Short mmCIF file of C-alpha atoms in Angstrom, two decimals:
data_model
loop_
_atom_site.label_atom_id
_atom_site.label_comp_id
_atom_site.label_asym_id
_atom_site.label_seq_id
_atom_site.Cartn_x
_atom_site.Cartn_y
_atom_site.Cartn_z
CA MET A 177 111.56 119.78 86.71
CA GLY A 178 111.57 123.26 84.66
CA VAL A 179 109.43 125.87 84.95
CA SER A 180 107.22 124.87 82.36
CA MET A 181 106.33 120.96 83.94
CA GLY A 182 105.57 122.85 87.27
CA PHE A 183 103.14 125.09 85.88
CA PHE A 184 101.57 122.29 83.55
CA VAL A 185 101.02 119.95 86.40
CA VAL A 186 99.08 122.53 88.84
CA PHE A 187 97.58 124.23 86.16
CA LEU A 188 96.03 121.15 84.84
CA VAL A 189 94.37 120.31 88.55
CA LEU A 190 93.48 123.41 89.33
CA VAL A 191 91.62 124.30 85.91
CA SER A 192 89.80 121.36 86.33
CA SER A 193 88.34 122.26 89.25
CA PRO A 194 84.90 124.05 89.38
CA LEU A 195 85.64 125.69 92.85
CA CYS A 196 88.57 127.69 91.80
CA PHE A 197 88.81 127.48 87.96
CA SER A 198 89.86 131.18 87.44
CA TYR A 199 92.68 130.91 89.96
CA TYR A 200 95.85 128.84 89.73
CA LEU A 201 99.30 128.35 91.44
CA TYR A 202 102.40 129.14 89.51
CA PRO A 203 105.94 129.45 90.23
CA GLN A 204 106.16 133.14 88.99
CA PHE A 205 102.71 134.29 91.34
CA TYR A 206 105.44 136.74 93.44
CA GLU A 207 107.17 138.25 90.48
CA HIS A 208 106.05 141.81 90.41
CA SER A 209 104.44 141.73 93.96
CA CYS A 210 107.56 140.65 95.92
CA PRO A 211 110.42 139.96 93.50
CA GLN A 212 112.65 138.94 96.33
CA ALA A 213 110.63 136.80 98.41
CA GLN A 214 111.95 133.29 97.24
CA GLU A 215 115.60 134.70 97.66
CA ILE A 216 114.62 135.46 101.32
CA VAL A 217 113.28 132.02 102.41
CA LYS A 218 116.39 130.54 100.54
CA SER A 219 118.94 132.81 102.86
CA VAL A 220 116.96 132.07 105.99
CA VAL A 221 116.58 128.26 105.27
CA ALA A 222 120.15 127.99 104.64
CA LYS A 223 121.09 129.77 107.95
CA ALA A 224 119.33 127.56 109.89
CA VAL A 225 120.46 124.16 108.18
CA ALA A 226 124.20 125.37 108.66
CA LYS A 227 123.54 125.99 112.33
CA GLU A 228 121.77 122.45 112.95
CA THR A 229 121.61 120.13 109.99
CA ARG A 230 118.45 118.26 111.29
CA MET A 231 116.65 121.49 110.56
CA ALA A 232 116.49 120.54 106.85
CA ALA A 233 114.42 117.42 107.70
CA SER A 234 112.10 119.05 110.08
CA LEU A 235 111.38 122.12 107.92
CA LEU A 236 110.00 119.47 104.94
CA ARG A 237 108.07 117.56 107.57
CA LEU A 238 106.31 120.51 108.33
CA HIS A 239 104.99 121.07 104.54
CA PHE A 240 103.63 117.44 104.74
CA HIS A 241 102.02 117.69 108.21
CA ASP A 242 100.31 120.94 106.75
CA CYS A 243 99.19 119.53 103.18
CA PHE A 244 97.73 116.28 105.04
CA VAL A 245 95.28 118.39 106.72
CA LYS A 246 93.21 120.59 105.15
CA GLY A 247 95.07 121.03 102.17
CA CYS A 248 98.15 123.13 102.01
CA ASP A 249 96.73 126.17 103.75
CA GLY A 250 99.59 126.90 106.94
CA SER A 251 96.92 125.51 108.95
CA LEU A 252 99.55 123.37 111.12
CA LEU A 253 101.31 126.85 112.18
CA LEU A 254 98.58 128.51 113.96
CA ASP A 255 99.01 128.31 117.92
CA SER A 256 95.91 127.65 120.16
CA SER A 257 93.89 130.54 121.01
CA GLY A 258 89.91 131.72 121.16
CA THR A 259 88.11 129.17 118.79
CA ILE A 260 91.23 127.42 117.73
CA VAL A 261 93.07 124.30 119.10
CA SER A 262 96.29 124.14 117.31
CA GLU A 263 97.45 121.12 115.27
CA LYS A 264 100.76 121.15 117.27
CA ARG A 265 98.74 119.48 119.59
CA SER A 266 98.11 116.08 117.40
CA ASN A 267 99.65 113.04 118.25
CA ALA A 268 101.82 113.42 114.98
CA ASN A 269 102.77 116.83 115.68
CA ARG A 270 103.31 117.00 120.22
CA ASN A 271 106.64 116.89 120.94
CA SER A 272 107.75 116.15 117.20
CA ALA A 273 107.32 118.94 114.81
CA ARG A 274 109.77 121.44 115.24
CA GLY A 275 111.18 124.38 112.77
CA PHE A 276 108.38 126.64 113.33
CA GLU A 277 110.80 129.85 114.87
CA VAL A 278 112.66 129.64 111.46
CA ILE A 279 109.38 129.90 109.63
CA ASP A 280 108.53 132.88 112.24
CA GLU A 281 111.73 134.21 111.38
CA ILE A 282 111.52 133.73 107.48
CA LYS A 283 107.84 135.38 107.58
CA SER A 284 109.15 138.15 109.54
CA GLU A 285 111.60 139.00 106.93
CA LEU A 286 109.05 138.71 104.22
CA GLU A 287 106.78 141.04 105.96
CA LYS A 288 109.80 143.75 106.14
CA ALA A 289 110.25 143.12 102.36
CA CYS A 290 106.38 143.27 101.25
CA PRO A 291 103.89 143.53 103.82
CA GLN A 292 100.78 140.87 103.78
CA THR A 293 101.91 139.57 100.65
CA VAL A 294 103.90 136.07 100.85
CA SER A 295 101.24 133.29 102.35
CA CYS A 296 102.70 131.09 105.27
CA ALA A 297 101.29 128.42 103.15
CA ASP A 298 103.68 129.09 100.19
CA THR A 299 106.60 129.70 102.50
CA LEU A 300 106.13 126.50 103.91
CA ALA A 301 106.50 124.61 100.65
CA LEU A 302 109.04 127.12 99.90
CA ALA A 303 111.16 126.12 102.76
CA ALA A 304 111.02 122.30 102.12
CA ARG A 305 112.37 122.76 98.69
CA ASP A 306 115.09 124.86 99.90
CA SER A 307 115.92 122.10 102.90
CA THR A 308 115.90 119.24 100.14
CA LEU A 309 118.11 121.05 98.01
CA LEU A 310 120.72 121.97 100.82
CA ALA A 311 120.67 118.11 101.81
CA GLY A 312 121.70 117.29 98.57
CA GLY A 313 118.31 116.34 97.17
CA PRO A 314 116.47 117.54 93.98
CA TYR A 315 115.30 121.08 92.62
CA TRP A 316 111.51 121.70 91.62
CA GLU A 317 110.00 124.90 90.39
CA VAL A 318 107.39 125.84 93.33
CA PRO A 319 104.08 126.38 92.08
CA LEU A 320 103.00 129.57 94.46
CA GLY A 321 99.74 131.47 94.98
CA ARG A 322 98.15 129.50 98.01
CA ARG A 323 96.59 131.44 100.75
CA ASP A 324 96.41 130.88 104.75
CA SER A 325 93.52 129.38 106.49
CA ARG A 326 91.43 130.91 109.00
CA SER A 327 91.30 127.34 111.38
CA ALA A 328 92.93 124.61 112.17
CA SER A 329 91.83 120.50 112.49
CA LEU A 330 93.26 118.97 115.47
CA SER A 331 90.85 115.82 114.63
CA GLY A 332 92.52 115.97 111.40
CA SER A 333 95.93 116.19 112.25
CA ASN A 334 95.25 113.38 114.44
CA ASN A 335 93.67 111.23 111.81
CA ASN A 336 94.76 111.88 108.34
CA ILE A 337 98.45 111.82 109.01
CA PRO A 338 100.22 108.35 108.22
CA ALA A 339 101.47 107.14 111.85
CA PRO A 340 104.70 104.82 112.41
CA ASN A 341 102.93 102.24 113.37
CA ASN A 342 99.85 102.10 110.63
CA THR A 343 99.41 99.00 108.39
CA LEU A 344 100.49 99.49 104.83
CA GLN A 345 96.45 99.09 104.17
CA THR A 346 96.28 102.36 106.07
CA ILE A 347 98.56 104.31 104.95
CA ILE A 348 97.72 103.37 101.43
CA THR A 349 94.36 104.73 101.97
CA LYS A 350 95.44 108.38 104.02
CA PHE A 351 97.54 108.93 100.64
CA LYS A 352 94.34 107.84 98.17
CA LEU A 353 92.13 110.08 99.94
CA LEU A 354 94.78 113.21 98.93
CA LYS A 355 94.97 111.56 95.60
CA LEU A 356 98.36 110.44 96.18
CA ASP A 357 99.01 107.23 94.70
CA LEU A 358 101.47 104.07 95.52
CA THR A 359 104.56 105.50 93.63
CA ASP A 360 104.00 108.78 95.25
CA LEU A 361 103.90 107.16 99.03
CA VAL A 362 106.85 105.23 98.35
CA ALA A 363 109.01 108.30 96.88
CA LEU A 364 107.67 110.47 99.63
CA SER A 365 108.37 107.92 102.40
CA GLY A 366 112.20 108.73 100.94
CA SER A 367 112.18 111.93 102.86
CA HIS A 368 113.26 109.70 105.76
CA THR A 369 116.51 109.72 103.98
CA ILE A 370 117.11 112.14 106.44
CA GLY A 371 116.23 113.52 109.75
CA SER A 372 115.42 111.23 113.03
CA ALA A 373 113.10 109.92 115.00
CA ARG A 374 112.56 109.60 118.44
CA CYS A 375 113.04 105.69 120.64
CA THR A 376 109.14 105.87 121.69
CA VAL A 377 108.47 106.02 118.00
CA PHE A 378 109.53 102.38 117.28
CA ARG A 379 110.37 100.67 120.68
CA GLN A 380 107.31 98.57 119.97
CA ARG A 381 109.81 97.03 117.26
CA LEU A 382 112.21 96.05 119.37
CA TYR A 383 110.82 94.75 122.43
CA ASN A 384 107.11 93.84 121.74
CA GLN A 385 106.09 93.77 117.87
CA SER A 386 103.16 91.44 118.20
CA GLY A 387 102.20 91.04 121.79
CA ASN A 388 104.00 88.21 122.48
CA GLY A 389 107.66 89.88 123.81
CA GLN A 390 109.43 89.48 120.70
CA PRO A 391 110.97 92.21 118.40
CA ASP A 392 109.71 92.47 114.62
CA SER A 393 111.23 89.45 112.82
CA SER A 394 111.42 91.84 109.60
CA LEU A 395 113.77 93.74 111.57
CA ASP A 396 117.77 92.87 110.91
CA ALA A 397 118.67 91.04 114.33
CA THR A 398 122.22 93.04 114.24
CA TYR A 399 120.68 96.68 113.37
CA ALA A 400 118.21 95.62 116.17
CA ALA A 401 120.90 95.15 118.77
CA GLN A 402 122.56 98.05 118.11
CA LEU A 403 119.14 100.29 118.52
CA ARG A 404 118.29 98.81 121.79
CA MET A 405 121.86 100.12 123.46
CA GLY A 406 120.21 103.48 123.12
CA CYS A 407 116.61 102.69 123.21
CA PRO A 408 115.50 100.80 126.44
CA SER A 409 112.35 99.05 126.82
CA SER A 410 111.47 101.82 129.39
CA GLY A 411 112.91 105.38 129.52
CA GLY A 412 114.60 107.24 126.95
CA ASP A 413 111.75 108.29 124.94
CA ASN A 414 113.34 110.94 123.28
CA ASN A 415 116.52 109.48 122.21
CA LEU A 416 117.11 110.34 118.75
CA PHE A 417 118.45 108.03 116.05
CA PRO A 418 119.02 108.63 112.27
CA LEU A 419 115.57 107.31 109.98
CA ASP A 420 118.75 106.67 107.51
CA PHE A 421 121.99 105.02 109.46
CA VAL A 422 124.20 105.28 106.46
CA THR A 423 123.95 108.84 105.45
CA PRO A 424 121.80 110.68 107.73
CA ALA A 425 122.24 114.29 106.53
CA LYS A 426 122.29 113.27 103.01
CA PHE A 427 119.55 112.73 100.85
CA ASP A 428 119.81 110.19 98.88
CA ASN A 429 118.44 106.53 98.23
CA TYR A 430 120.28 104.72 100.76
CA TYR A 431 116.96 105.06 103.09
CA PHE A 432 115.60 102.27 100.14
CA LYS A 433 118.80 100.59 100.33
CA ASN A 434 118.30 99.76 104.22
CA ILE A 435 114.99 98.93 103.71
CA LEU A 436 116.00 96.44 101.18
CA ALA A 437 118.43 94.86 104.10
CA SER A 438 115.84 94.99 106.56
CA LYS A 439 117.24 97.80 108.25
CA GLY A 440 114.38 100.59 107.89
CA LEU A 441 113.93 102.13 111.48
CA LEU A 442 110.34 102.64 111.36
CA ASN A 443 107.53 100.39 111.07
CA SER A 444 106.04 102.09 108.38
CA ASP A 445 109.38 101.89 106.35
CA GLN A 446 109.78 98.50 106.54
CA VAL A 447 106.36 97.43 105.52
CA LEU A 448 106.84 99.12 102.15
CA PHE A 449 109.20 96.15 101.37
CA THR A 450 107.32 93.20 103.30
CA LYS A 451 103.44 93.82 103.00
CA SER A 452 102.87 94.45 99.19
CA GLU A 453 104.76 93.15 96.17
CA ALA A 454 103.76 96.77 94.28
CA THR A 455 105.63 98.81 96.26
CA MET A 456 108.13 96.35 97.21
CA GLU A 457 109.12 96.53 93.75
CA LEU A 458 109.11 100.41 93.78
CA VAL A 459 111.39 100.22 96.65
CA LYS A 460 113.84 97.84 94.81
CA GLN A 461 113.60 100.84 91.88
CA PHE A 462 114.57 103.59 93.89
CA ALA A 463 117.26 101.55 95.80
CA GLU A 464 119.12 100.48 92.50
CA ASN A 465 118.68 103.92 91.05
CA ASN A 466 119.22 107.00 92.76
CA GLU A 467 118.55 109.68 90.02
CA LEU A 468 115.05 107.71 89.35
CA PHE A 469 113.85 108.41 93.14
CA LEU A 470 115.08 112.00 93.09
CA GLU A 471 113.28 113.07 89.87
CA GLN A 472 109.89 110.89 91.33
CA PHE A 473 110.41 112.63 94.31
CA ALA A 474 110.26 116.37 92.92
CA LYS A 475 107.38 115.27 90.66
CA SER A 476 105.45 113.82 94.15
CA MET A 477 106.39 117.30 95.93
CA LEU A 478 104.93 118.82 93.02
CA LYS A 479 101.62 116.68 93.41
CA MET A 480 101.14 117.09 97.36
CA GLY A 481 101.89 120.88 97.27
CA ASN A 482 98.96 121.08 95.21
CA ILE A 483 96.53 119.12 97.75
CA THR A 484 93.73 121.49 97.84
CA PRO A 485 95.14 125.17 98.26
CA LEU A 486 93.40 128.24 98.80
CA THR A 487 93.26 130.61 96.17
CA GLY A 488 91.96 134.00 94.94
CA HIS A 489 89.72 135.40 97.72
CA ARG A 490 89.78 132.33 100.12
CA GLY A 491 91.68 132.70 102.96
CA GLU A 492 94.22 134.88 104.23
CA ILE A 493 97.55 136.32 103.70
CA ARG A 494 98.60 136.25 107.72
CA LYS A 495 100.74 139.06 108.98
CA ASN A 496 101.77 136.64 111.66
CA CYS A 497 102.03 132.75 110.92
CA ARG A 498 101.14 131.53 114.56
CA ARG A 499 97.64 133.17 114.36
CA VAL A 500 94.59 134.61 112.04
CA ASN A 501 94.63 138.38 111.07
CA LYS A 502 92.48 140.57 113.29
CA TYR A 503 89.77 142.67 111.11
#
């Protein structure tokens, strides 16, 4: 993905919008105001991932969970205060969203170098790209120029972020509302090639998928037996399991190969293969061709990163990502 392609995609989408026709995102946004911005983000992310491999997946997930609620505006990072009820309290984020301290460290370094210049929303977008790259995934030029919201939406976080137990149709609808299509859905689900999930998130598949006391029939029996050893029917809620048990720390297409073998960890992973011929075909294509997956993942990340950003004079550039500025 070269500069021109990333620029072209975002320019087209944003310039066509009457709300922000005079502002658009582009990779060189900080070229003069903070030329070292991308290097600062890259350095702090690299240090954090070297310390804990899992952090790459955690930082990537923060960008997803930010963009799916009110667009890519850094609202996820706000702590509860005054009239703000933090999105960190939502079902999708409570006891699972992590990496906020890494974002704090990046922002602290950015503020030292270029006070009140680089937004928290852009910081999330860059950290997601750098995390993907460090795990062996693709590179893409990140269009920049997002600004930070002055509000959060707990209800939006509860309702808009796809959940592991959602039906495929519900997941498709949630993506469609953000103008993300089936190809984007399957490609972005491939981010589950890295990271972990807690026992409580998939326990139902192991013991009582349909309310009849039976495990999910679409889950490989041997794999299910292995999972039950570490995920009992009660207790052990926070026991962690790799989303891709073959190459858990490498960003590749084994996630899709696992789904083909009925070894997708989450219900929302496996339904991509069992509930729709269109998504099944995409799973097969990505399982067969790693380069195709990596290329599409980068394209879909560009598209997701462009969900209703605040630009121009809307929003603000927070000094501290956890709270709005005081005026």
